[in-house]
XYZ file of N, CA and C in Angstrom:
777
model
N 11.333 35.953 4.845
C 11.482 35.743 3.760
C 10.017 34.338 3.187
N 9.509 34.835 2.544
C 8.471 33.566 1.968
C 8.648 32.369 0.688
N 8.479 31.636 0.913
C 8.991 30.689 0.037
C 8.485 30.638 -0.886
N 9.413 30.183 -2.138
C 8.784 30.615 -4.048
C 8.706 28.936 -4.338
N 7.599 29.484 -5.706
C 6.691 28.486 -6.103
C 8.309 27.512 -6.298
N 9.075 27.284 -6.848
C 10.294 26.785 -6.971
C 10.911 26.324 -5.607
N 10.948 27.030 -4.714
C 11.567 26.354 -3.535
C 10.859 25.703 -2.780
N 9.610 25.669 -3.118
C 8.557 24.700 -2.250
C 8.432 23.399 -3.249
N 8.662 23.540 -4.863
C 8.128 22.595 -5.303
C 9.749 21.126 -5.396
N 11.036 22.423 -4.805
C 12.052 21.576 -5.007
C 12.053 20.815 -3.403
N 11.260 21.183 -2.118
C 11.407 20.896 -1.101
C 10.631 19.615 -0.828
N 9.184 19.901 -1.972
C 8.012 18.737 -1.511
C 9.215 17.891 -2.190
N 9.702 17.730 -3.339
C 10.255 16.278 -4.060
C 11.094 16.156 -3.387
N 11.793 17.107 -2.505
C 13.047 16.271 -1.643
C 12.604 15.202 -0.619
N 11.315 15.607 -0.007
C 10.924 15.094 1.035
C 10.339 13.577 0.905
N 9.819 14.180 -0.613
C 9.595 12.615 -0.981
C 10.433 11.701 -1.487
N 11.605 12.212 -1.877
C 12.582 10.937 -2.072
C 13.192 10.628 -0.407
N 12.815 11.422 0.329
C 13.382 11.160 1.577
C 12.435 10.414 1.680
N 11.176 10.176 2.176
C 10.314 9.483 2.676
C 10.540 7.614 1.673
N 10.872 8.015 0.428
C 10.817 7.595 -0.124
C 11.801 6.036 0.226
N 12.788 6.221 0.911
C 13.889 6.062 1.668
C 13.388 5.568 2.525
N 12.789 6.037 3.339
C 12.281 5.369 5.192
C 11.227 4.615 5.096
N 10.535 4.200 3.856
C 8.927 3.260 3.524
C 9.437 2.751 1.979
N 10.740 1.819 2.302
C 10.737 1.366 0.314
C 9.611 0.302 0.436
N 8.777 -0.039 1.452
C 7.953 -1.237 1.706
C 6.634 -0.279 1.495
N 6.209 1.155 1.193
C 5.132 1.782 1.496
C 4.284 0.724 0.307
N 2.773 0.339 0.802
C 2.263 -0.164 -0.632
C 0.268 0.106 0.435
N -0.518 -0.243 -0.349
C -1.838 0.135 0.205
C -2.050 -1.147 1.467
N -2.257 -0.881 2.619
C -2.287 -1.606 3.481
C -3.454 -2.284 3.841
N -4.368 -2.481 2.634
C -5.963 -3.123 2.707
C -5.287 -4.338 1.621
N -5.526 -5.752 2.252
C -5.818 -6.892 1.471
C -6.384 -6.878 0.114
N -5.640 -7.125 -0.881
C -6.625 -7.374 -1.846
C -6.027 -8.528 -2.953
N -7.127 -8.666 -3.662
C -6.397 -10.071 -5.088
C -6.677 -9.716 -6.274
N -8.005 -8.492 -6.689
C -8.902 -8.109 -7.128
C -9.005 -6.698 -7.215
N -9.644 -6.078 -8.032
C -9.860 -4.838 -8.117
C -11.370 -4.750 -7.039
N -12.260 -5.709 -7.299
C -13.560 -5.913 -6.740
C -13.380 -5.936 -5.226
N -12.389 -6.785 -4.756
C -11.818 -6.902 -3.368
C -11.263 -5.222 -2.894
N -10.621 -4.831 -3.557
C -9.955 -3.319 -3.087
C -11.304 -2.227 -3.242
N -11.802 -2.069 -3.894
C -13.278 -1.529 -3.443
C -13.837 -1.910 -2.673
N -13.954 -2.716 -2.140
C -15.439 -3.067 -0.877
C -14.460 -3.194 0.204
N -12.945 -3.217 0.371
C -12.299 -3.387 1.295
C -12.128 -2.028 1.609
N -12.348 -0.756 0.356
C -11.843 0.100 1.139
C -13.750 1.276 1.338
N -14.201 1.006 0.554
C -15.436 1.211 1.284
C -15.830 0.932 2.609
N -15.046 -0.271 3.295
C -15.245 -1.189 4.444
C -14.603 -0.176 5.400
N -13.166 0.241 5.247
C -12.696 0.920 6.000
C -12.810 2.365 6.776
N -13.809 2.653 6.034
C -14.144 4.232 6.752
C -14.315 3.611 8.046
N -13.517 4.466 8.831
C -14.249 5.039 10.453
C -13.982 3.676 11.435
N -12.853 2.991 10.688
C -11.919 1.806 11.548
C -10.676 1.730 10.429
N -9.601 0.269 10.946
C -8.474 0.583 10.831
C -8.288 -0.742 9.574
N -7.260 0.028 8.831
C -7.029 -1.400 7.338
C -6.568 -2.898 8.069
N -6.271 -2.760 9.553
C -5.877 -4.057 10.697
C -7.423 -4.844 10.449
N -8.301 -4.219 11.158
C -9.438 -4.502 11.103
C -10.102 -4.991 10.059
N -10.147 -4.240 9.193
C -10.505 -4.684 7.731
C -9.838 -5.709 6.887
N -8.948 -5.557 6.996
C -7.885 -7.113 7.012
C -8.529 -7.887 7.039
N -8.692 -8.175 8.680
C -9.176 -9.642 9.505
C -10.585 -9.869 9.243
N -11.258 -8.565 8.803
C -12.848 -9.088 8.301
C -12.901 -9.820 7.359
N -12.003 -9.077 5.680
C -12.748 -9.207 4.617
C -12.249 -10.854 3.737
N -11.279 -11.941 4.648
C -11.340 -12.998 3.937
C -12.511 -13.847 4.133
N -13.247 -13.637 5.267
C -14.438 -14.564 5.260
C -15.468 -13.749 4.718
N -15.599 -12.682 4.489
C -16.689 -11.807 3.256
C -16.608 -12.539 2.263
N -14.712 -12.441 1.740
C -14.870 -12.660 0.041
C -14.815 -14.235 -0.420
N -14.497 -14.792 0.918
C -14.744 -16.326 0.301
C -16.512 -17.101 0.298
N -16.569 -15.778 0.985
C -18.396 -16.232 1.052
C -19.078 -15.199 -0.115
N -18.505 -14.478 -0.520
C -18.978 -13.686 -1.745
C -18.126 -13.366 -2.248
N -17.397 -13.539 -3.684
C -16.289 -13.361 -4.081
C -16.295 -12.527 -5.137
N -17.575 -11.914 -5.564
C -17.493 -11.115 -6.596
C -18.990 -10.235 -6.721
N -18.525 -9.094 -7.142
C -20.035 -8.663 -7.936
C -21.275 -9.302 -7.767
N -21.394 -10.247 -8.548
C -22.779 -10.528 -8.786
C -22.916 -11.186 -7.853
N -22.409 -12.234 -6.810
C -22.116 -13.053 -5.124
C -22.702 -12.182 -4.525
N -22.106 -10.574 -4.335
C -22.391 -10.020 -3.171
C -23.812 -9.018 -3.833
N -24.059 -8.985 -4.761
C -25.164 -8.014 -5.208
C -26.673 -9.047 -4.809
N -26.147 -10.548 -4.957
C -27.438 -11.021 -4.462
C -27.362 -11.814 -2.836
N -26.667 -10.995 -2.205
C -26.108 -12.179 -0.698
C -27.317 -11.587 0.108
N -27.848 -12.404 1.110
C -28.553 -12.099 1.425
C -28.585 -10.790 2.919
N -29.171 -10.345 2.830
C -28.824 -9.223 3.575
C -28.313 -9.232 5.002
N -28.749 -10.219 5.693
C -28.322 -10.335 7.300
C -27.135 -11.588 7.454
N -27.171 -12.188 6.471
C -25.551 -12.385 6.082
C -24.431 -11.512 6.431
N -24.735 -10.509 5.154
C -23.902 -9.843 4.677
C -23.782 -8.630 6.286
N -24.492 -8.226 6.676
C -24.565 -7.142 8.323
C -23.927 -8.110 8.756
N -23.552 -9.390 9.407
C -22.984 -10.214 10.342
C -22.007 -10.960 9.649
N -21.456 -10.507 8.463
C -20.172 -10.578 7.996
C -19.055 -9.402 7.944
N -19.641 -8.225 7.924
C -18.744 -7.017 8.382
C -19.159 -6.795 10.081
N -20.391 -6.919 10.850
C -20.369 -6.492 11.960
C -19.121 -6.447 13.154
N -17.831 -7.023 12.612
C -16.952 -5.850 13.449
C -16.548 -4.647 12.920
N -16.866 -4.503 11.872
C -16.115 -3.341 11.574
C -17.001 -1.924 11.763
N -17.915 -2.034 12.740
C -18.915 -1.259 13.016
C -20.196 -0.241 11.722
N -21.067 0.442 12.135
C -21.621 0.556 11.531
C -21.942 -0.320 10.239
N -22.756 -1.530 10.610
C -22.466 -2.786 9.870
C -23.759 -2.582 8.872
N -24.658 -2.262 9.192
C -26.028 -2.378 8.875
C -25.495 -1.144 7.217
N -24.924 -0.171 7.682
C -24.602 1.203 6.484
C -23.408 0.546 5.585
N -22.643 -0.200 5.813
C -21.395 -0.708 5.575
C -21.963 -1.483 4.504
N -22.917 -2.676 5.150
C -23.572 -4.306 4.221
C -24.015 -3.620 3.232
N -24.808 -2.301 3.292
C -25.972 -1.511 2.221
C -25.198 -1.288 1.102
N -23.729 -0.425 1.708
C -23.064 0.272 0.760
C -22.488 -0.936 -0.218
N -21.763 -1.993 0.213
C -21.357 -2.601 -0.686
C -22.299 -3.395 -1.391
N -23.653 -3.818 -0.950
C -24.196 -4.851 -1.834
C -24.866 -3.775 -2.781
N -24.788 -2.525 -2.319
C -25.546 -0.825 -3.558
C -24.543 -1.011 -4.680
N -23.110 -1.324 -4.351
C -22.327 -0.845 -5.260
C -22.132 -1.646 -6.459
N -22.379 -3.146 -5.699
C -21.966 -4.490 -6.480
C -23.460 -4.551 -7.432
N -24.630 -4.206 -6.830
C -25.436 -4.451 -7.840
C -25.546 -3.489 -9.081
N -24.461 -2.246 -8.764
C -24.977 -1.004 -10.329
C -24.046 -1.526 -10.674
N -22.539 -2.775 -10.459
C -21.357 -2.928 -10.903
C -21.902 -4.382 -11.872
N -23.153 -4.973 -11.522
C -23.552 -5.578 -12.321
C -24.188 -5.135 -13.442
N -25.277 -4.503 -13.174
C -26.361 -3.563 -13.736
C -25.594 -2.970 -15.051
N -24.496 -2.349 -14.799
C -23.688 -1.223 -15.437
C -22.783 -2.015 -16.049
N -22.047 -2.223 -15.861
C -20.477 -2.722 -15.417
C -19.900 -4.339 -16.117
N -21.306 -5.130 -16.059
C -20.843 -6.403 -16.024
C -20.642 -6.981 -15.041
N -20.671 -6.443 -14.130
C -20.094 -7.161 -12.721
C -18.691 -7.298 -12.441
N -17.968 -6.145 -13.608
C -16.520 -5.534 -13.314
C -16.473 -4.186 -12.626
N -15.515 -4.193 -11.912
C -15.030 -3.003 -11.698
C -14.190 -1.637 -12.511
N -14.947 -0.880 -12.898
C -14.576 -0.124 -14.091
C -13.650 0.564 -13.545
N -12.324 1.279 -14.733
C -10.996 1.717 -14.282
C -10.986 3.042 -14.524
N -12.177 4.130 -14.959
C -12.001 5.074 -15.012
C -13.092 5.938 -13.886
N -12.354 7.054 -13.295
C -12.996 8.021 -12.318
C -14.384 8.088 -12.655
N -14.646 8.705 -13.543
C -16.390 9.079 -13.426
C -16.796 7.938 -13.308
N -16.108 7.113 -13.496
C -17.170 5.700 -13.546
C -17.401 4.800 -12.052
N -16.818 5.544 -11.543
C -16.070 4.762 -10.137
C -16.763 5.636 -9.253
N -16.438 7.150 -9.529
C -17.383 7.951 -8.008
C -18.666 8.301 -8.651
N -19.424 7.378 -9.373
C -20.580 7.233 -9.940
C -21.527 6.251 -9.272
N -20.203 5.240 -8.966
C -21.003 4.134 -7.309
C -21.537 4.852 -6.184
N -22.240 4.041 -5.945
C -22.689 4.509 -4.654
C -22.169 4.645 -3.147
N -21.725 5.630 -2.518
C -20.471 5.425 -1.798
C -19.285 5.612 -1.965
N -19.032 5.809 -3.481
C -17.389 5.796 -3.367
C -16.885 7.509 -3.689
N -16.108 8.066 -3.223
C -15.888 9.527 -3.729
C -14.609 9.170 -4.389
N -13.808 10.495 -4.608
C -12.726 10.528 -5.094
C -11.840 9.860 -4.299
N -11.605 10.215 -2.973
C -10.336 8.997 -2.278
C -10.367 7.585 -2.635
N -11.661 7.054 -2.518
C -11.947 5.753 -2.879
C -11.720 5.377 -3.870
N -11.903 6.358 -5.071
C -12.049 5.991 -6.815
C -10.293 6.076 -6.510
N -9.608 6.980 -5.798
C -8.148 6.923 -6.836
C -7.532 5.826 -6.220
N -7.806 5.227 -4.777
C -6.974 4.445 -4.149
C -7.281 2.659 -5.220
N -8.461 2.600 -5.630
C -8.996 1.696 -6.490
C -7.765 1.786 -7.921
N -8.043 3.151 -8.383
C -7.193 3.358 -9.513
C -5.873 3.045 -9.774
N -5.444 3.857 -8.627
C -4.043 3.604 -8.527
C -3.283 1.982 -8.122
N -3.828 1.315 -7.223
C -3.519 -0.021 -6.615
C -4.005 -0.981 -7.735
N -5.267 -1.321 -8.364
C -5.685 -2.062 -9.096
C -5.410 -1.830 -10.396
N -5.288 -0.598 -10.471
C -5.174 -0.013 -12.306
C -3.865 0.477 -13.000
N -3.403 0.592 -11.642
C -1.600 1.414 -12.499
C -2.048 2.866 -12.485
N -3.043 3.394 -12.464
C -3.568 5.054 -12.984
C -3.313 5.380 -11.552
N -1.981 6.937 -11.699
C -1.578 7.705 -10.802
C -3.163 8.422 -10.032
N -2.550 8.707 -9.093
C -4.174 9.690 -8.451
C -3.275 9.509 -6.692
N -4.454 11.051 -6.219
C -3.734 11.182 -4.775
C -4.962 10.858 -4.196
N -4.754 10.329 -2.857
C -5.259 9.541 -2.250
C -5.470 11.179 -0.734
N -6.504 11.240 -0.803
C -6.643 12.488 0.153
C -7.627 12.036 1.252
N -7.040 10.937 2.343
C -7.168 10.927 3.414
C -7.146 11.928 4.564
N -7.489 11.394 6.015
C -6.944 12.366 7.045
C -6.161 12.583 7.095
N -4.813 11.706 7.158
C -2.826 11.508 7.105
C -2.758 12.325 5.926
N -3.237 12.286 4.987
C -2.743 12.838 3.676
C -3.055 14.310 3.684
N -4.183 14.442 4.218
C -4.520 16.123 4.316
C -3.715 16.738 5.607
N -3.603 15.996 6.701
C -2.738 16.617 7.627
C -0.914 17.010 7.540
N -0.468 15.874 6.776
C 0.740 16.019 6.404
C 0.787 17.093 5.292
N -0.029 17.029 4.348
C 0.083 17.762 3.155
C 0.141 19.830 3.628
N -0.970 19.447 4.653
C -0.753 21.109 5.410
C 0.358 21.280 6.378
N 1.235 20.176 7.386
C 2.052 20.696 7.858
C 3.130 20.491 7.591
N 3.422 19.806 6.422
C 4.247 20.197 5.499
C 4.378 21.387 4.335
N 3.300 21.937 4.177
C 3.121 23.464 3.721
C 2.875 23.399 2.082
N 2.915 22.122 1.868
C 2.394 21.302 0.455
C 0.888 22.979 0.148
N 0.435 22.617 1.198
C -1.147 23.226 0.804
C -1.613 24.347 2.679
N -2.190 24.808 2.313
C -3.383 25.292 3.359
C -4.785 25.204 3.203
N -5.166 24.087 2.140
C -6.603 24.335 1.732
C -6.838 23.140 3.229
N -7.972 22.957 3.131
C -9.183 22.281 3.916
C -9.975 20.848 2.960
N -10.475 21.877 2.270
C -11.494 20.990 1.622
C -10.169 19.859 0.635
N -10.293 18.846 0.662
C -10.004 17.459 0.112
C -9.646 17.937 -1.418
N -10.821 18.215 -2.159
C -10.510 18.271 -3.829
C -9.138 19.536 -4.028
N -9.581 20.756 -3.049
C -8.439 21.503 -3.661
C -7.162 21.090 -2.791
N -6.870 20.353 -1.663
C -5.611 19.734 -1.499
C -4.990 18.705 -2.242
N -5.625 18.011 -2.581
C -5.695 17.482 -4.400
C -4.737 17.591 -5.187
N -5.684 19.252 -5.807
C -4.968 19.722 -6.556
C -3.835 20.573 -6.474
N -3.450 21.053 -5.404
C -2.300 21.801 -4.713
C -1.057 21.145 -5.106
N -1.596 19.798 -4.086
C -0.279 18.650 -4.175
C 0.103 18.414 -5.507
N -0.985 18.194 -6.177
C -0.496 17.161 -7.515
C 0.273 18.415 -8.205
N -0.154 20.128 -7.919
C 0.708 20.555 -8.956
C 2.272 20.628 -8.619
N 2.865 20.026 -7.383
C 3.928 19.870 -7.347
C 4.850 18.888 -7.431
N 3.992 17.645 -7.733
C 4.719 16.869 -7.937
C 4.768 15.539 -9.103
N 5.365 14.828 -10.431
C 5.151 14.660 -11.408
C 4.003 13.714 -11.359
N 3.276 13.341 -11.998
C 2.191 12.269 -12.086
C 2.527 11.127 -11.817
N 3.409 10.639 -12.577
C 4.063 9.043 -12.000
C 3.788 9.014 -10.359
N 4.295 10.247 -9.655
C 4.301 9.918 -8.078
C 3.599 10.250 -7.438
N 2.177 10.181 -7.975
C 0.780 10.703 -7.389
C 0.814 9.483 -6.143
N 0.546 8.217 -6.917
C 0.494 7.404 -6.148
C 1.025 6.614 -4.657
N 2.491 6.650 -5.185
C 3.155 6.489 -4.042
C 3.442 7.536 -3.419
N 3.486 8.114 -3.305
C 3.348 9.930 -2.433
C 1.994 9.267 -1.492
N 1.111 9.520 -1.713
C -0.108 8.721 -1.123
C 0.106 8.102 -0.021
N 0.710 6.844 -0.285
C 0.951 5.902 0.770
C 2.444 6.664 1.858
N 3.140 6.849 1.223
C 4.412 7.624 1.517
C 3.673 8.846 2.781
N 2.689 9.500 2.427
C 2.764 10.049 3.125
C 1.549 9.686 4.701
N 0.612 9.044 4.149
C -0.531 7.932 4.862
C 0.727 7.015 5.937
N 1.487 6.629 5.319
C 2.940 5.968 5.899
C 3.150 6.502 7.367
N 3.425 7.656 7.405
C 4.306 8.304 7.578
C 3.534 8.895 8.620
N 1.824 9.193 8.134
C 0.646 10.243 9.148
C 0.585 8.966 10.179
N 0.496 7.912 9.828
C -0.070 7.108 10.769
C 1.713 6.001 11.869
N 2.667 6.163 11.543
C 3.976 5.825 12.282
C 4.254 7.133 12.971
N 4.699 7.968 12.377
C 5.563 9.193 13.041
C 4.787 10.543 13.489
N 3.733 10.910 12.330
C 3.220 12.285 12.007
C 1.906 12.617 12.584
N 1.491 12.097 13.844
C 0.231 11.712 14.374
C -0.657 12.823 14.638
N -1.931 12.479 14.390
C -2.405 13.907 14.401
C -2.306 14.735 16.137
N -2.263 14.071 16.952
C -2.521 14.675 18.734
C -0.663 15.177 19.459
N -0.164 14.460 19.128
C 1.138 14.146 19.268
C 2.160 13.541 18.448
N 2.778 14.678 17.370
C 3.948 13.885 16.046
C 5.365 14.006 16.642
N 5.878 12.852 16.166
C 7.371 12.671 16.878
C 8.275 13.253 16.626
N 8.576 14.418 16.303
C 9.254 15.361 15.623
C 10.907 14.663 15.524
N 10.734 14.398 16.688
C 12.578 14.062 17.030
C 13.093 12.912 16.537
N 12.300 12.304 16.061
C 12.505 10.463 15.017
C 11.850 11.215 14.005
N 11.296 12.183 13.748
C 11.273 12.569 11.894
C 12.226 12.441 11.038
N 12.185 11.774 9.870
C 13.118 12.044 8.912
C 13.346 13.021 7.898
N 12.302 14.158 8.060
C 11.948 15.092 7.362
C 11.995 16.206 8.082
N 12.304 16.159 8.973
C 12.333 16.985 9.981
C 12.979 18.546 9.641
N 14.262 18.385 9.197
C 14.952 19.801 8.995
C 14.222 20.335 7.574
N 13.079 19.741 6.625
C 12.374 19.974 5.719
C 10.937 20.466 6.014
N 10.448 20.413 7.487
C 9.205 20.864 8.045
C 9.120 21.491 8.167
N 7.715 22.856 8.163
C 8.080 24.228 8.772
C 7.050 24.042 9.962
N 6.829 22.664 10.117
C 5.996 22.478 11.218
C 6.896 21.930 12.694
N 8.347 21.937 12.021
C 8.640 21.103 13.091
C 8.263 21.890 14.548
N 8.304 20.760 15.884
C 8.396 21.560 16.962
C 6.890 21.372 17.727
N 6.038 20.842 16.935
C 5.147 20.968 17.176
C 4.457 20.017 18.125
N 5.373 19.014 18.048
C 5.436 17.784 18.821
C 6.382 17.819 19.502
N 6.750 16.243 19.941
C 7.886 15.860 21.195
C 9.362 16.144 19.926
N 10.183 17.200 20.736
C 11.091 17.350 20.045
C 12.463 16.446 20.563
N 12.511 15.693 21.900
C 13.684 14.880 21.907
C 13.875 13.538 21.652
N 15.068 13.489 20.910
C 14.937 12.405 20.014
C 14.431 10.803 20.855
N 15.092 10.840 21.965
C 14.589 9.471 23.000
C 12.991 9.645 22.922
N 12.561 10.756 23.562
C 10.940 10.571 24.101
C 10.462 10.381 22.708
N 10.784 10.720 21.320
C 10.224 11.185 20.363
C 10.073 9.286 19.659
N 11.070 8.687 20.050
C 11.106 7.546 19.334
C 9.859 6.153 19.995
N 10.105 6.755 21.493
C 8.833 5.828 22.293
C 7.433 6.388 21.701
N 7.009 7.484 20.771
C 6.133 7.673 20.229
C 5.643 6.730 18.775
N 6.617 6.341 18.592
C 6.693 5.983 16.988
C 5.309 4.106 16.990
N 4.790 4.349 15.938
C 4.002 2.667 15.992
C 4.541 2.282 14.923
N 3.484 0.868 14.804
C 4.325 -0.327 13.685
C 5.540 -0.661 13.877
N 6.022 -0.893 12.857
C 7.426 -1.579 12.732
C 8.225 -0.597 13.059
N 7.883 0.617 13.140
C 8.937 1.364 13.952
C 8.792 1.835 15.518
N 7.891 1.461 15.891
C 7.860 1.388 17.279
C 8.898 0.537 18.007
N 9.548 0.992 19.117
C 10.340 0.081 19.973
C 9.719 -1.017 20.720
N 10.712 -2.132 20.555
C 10.675 -3.092 20.414
C 10.247 -4.250 19.223
N 10.145 -3.415 17.995
C 9.553 -4.324 16.264
C 10.980 -3.848 15.677
N 11.835 -4.146 16.111
C 12.782 -3.894 15.634
C 13.557 -4.886 14.194
N 13.152 -6.255 14.530
C 12.983 -7.497 13.440
C 11.814 -7.503 12.639
N 10.841 -6.632 13.031
C 9.614 -6.991 11.927
C 9.839 -5.364 10.690
N 10.581 -3.969 11.627
C 11.304 -3.224 10.550
C 12.155 -3.691 9.512
N 13.093 -5.053 9.948
C 14.582 -5.248 9.427
C 13.973 -6.316 8.193
N 12.636 -7.166 9.179
C 12.059 -8.072 7.553
C 11.229 -7.203 6.259
N 10.801 -6.203 6.685
C 10.255 -5.454 5.906
C 10.779 -4.471 4.646
N 11.909 -4.264 5.037
C 13.275 -3.462 4.869
C 13.935 -4.478 4.072
N 13.772 -5.808 4.375
C 14.547 -6.707 3.539
C 13.431 -7.186 1.898
N 12.284 -6.853 2.305
C 11.465 -6.809 0.460
C 9.816 -8.259 1.063
N 10.116 -8.648 2.957
C 9.570 -9.226 3.134
C 7.638 -8.874 2.772
N 6.897 -9.775 2.326
C 5.402 -9.292 1.824
C 4.693 -9.057 2.959
N 3.330 -8.481 3.204
C 2.559 -8.486 4.796
C 2.487 -10.135 4.557
N 1.776 -10.534 3.805
C 1.241 -11.994 3.750
C 2.186 -12.674 4.309
N 3.704 -12.617 3.425
C 4.573 -13.673 4.568
C 4.955 -12.963 6.244
N 5.045 -11.925 6.227
C 5.134 -11.531 7.898
C 4.112 -11.814 8.687
N 2.239 -12.044 7.994
C 1.402 -12.758 8.629
C 1.671 -14.412 8.963
N 2.316 -14.608 7.967
C 2.482 -16.012 7.753
C 4.028 -16.460 9.042
N 4.488 -15.780 9.266
C 5.427 -15.533 9.658
C 5.335 -15.433 11.991
N 3.938 -14.779 11.641
C 3.511 -14.997 12.879
C 3.688 -13.304 13.145
N 3.781 -12.282 12.496
C 4.026 -11.121 12.690
C 2.594 -10.299 13.014
N 2.772 -9.605 13.972
C 0.990 -8.204 14.082
C 1.441 -6.999 13.438
N 0.733 -6.794 12.258
C 0.992 -5.519 11.839
C 0.201 -4.280 12.284
N -0.387 -4.584 13.182
C -1.311 -3.587 13.547
C -0.616 -2.661 14.398
N -0.585 -1.237 14.935
C -0.142 -0.555 15.751
C 0.216 -0.585 16.784
């Protein structure tokens, strides 16, 4: 028997509630203090990890803290600062290019409108919604590879195109839930529902997942596949996160936040 639209909506919202309980600490995993820092960090995160970006951006922003400074940066110096992230020439050109447009068209400030953000060089809908949701409080769905994979596995959509995924998933949830839903699905995809070998036997939403069984279903074996703070041996880190410790506090205490 096929699932009704009402049934799908109810199941999707139940999954969101369970993930909210599993990841009460879910946030954007890129470090930032201003909309400009988040925009640049998100552009730099392409084809690398947030952990590596977070290790690189402090020196970058200490040297070039705003759009004005980055727009006039020495090209080779900028390249060297982002070299650890790979594709450093392209990435340096991208962040300098968008900085110049910010200075020329927006007085050096990051705009808070979708149309203005996607008009910036190198900024697509995914990056725009990261910035809008986390720097401006404007709800949006961040359809990255994790989000898209989980949306399909959970049966929220069968679409492959990110814009169509965004539209179909958005229709299942209240607008106010979009940003946090994005964080939760991305967290879950990085920690449990991996691309190649999902830990089905350790998944908190397994009972509502139509794809249950595509990964490891044995509970003991599945626990061994968990990553980040859920990985075996990292129970103390997980407890600190559940207790509300911030990422900055955890790093100051000597915890590694990588996988």
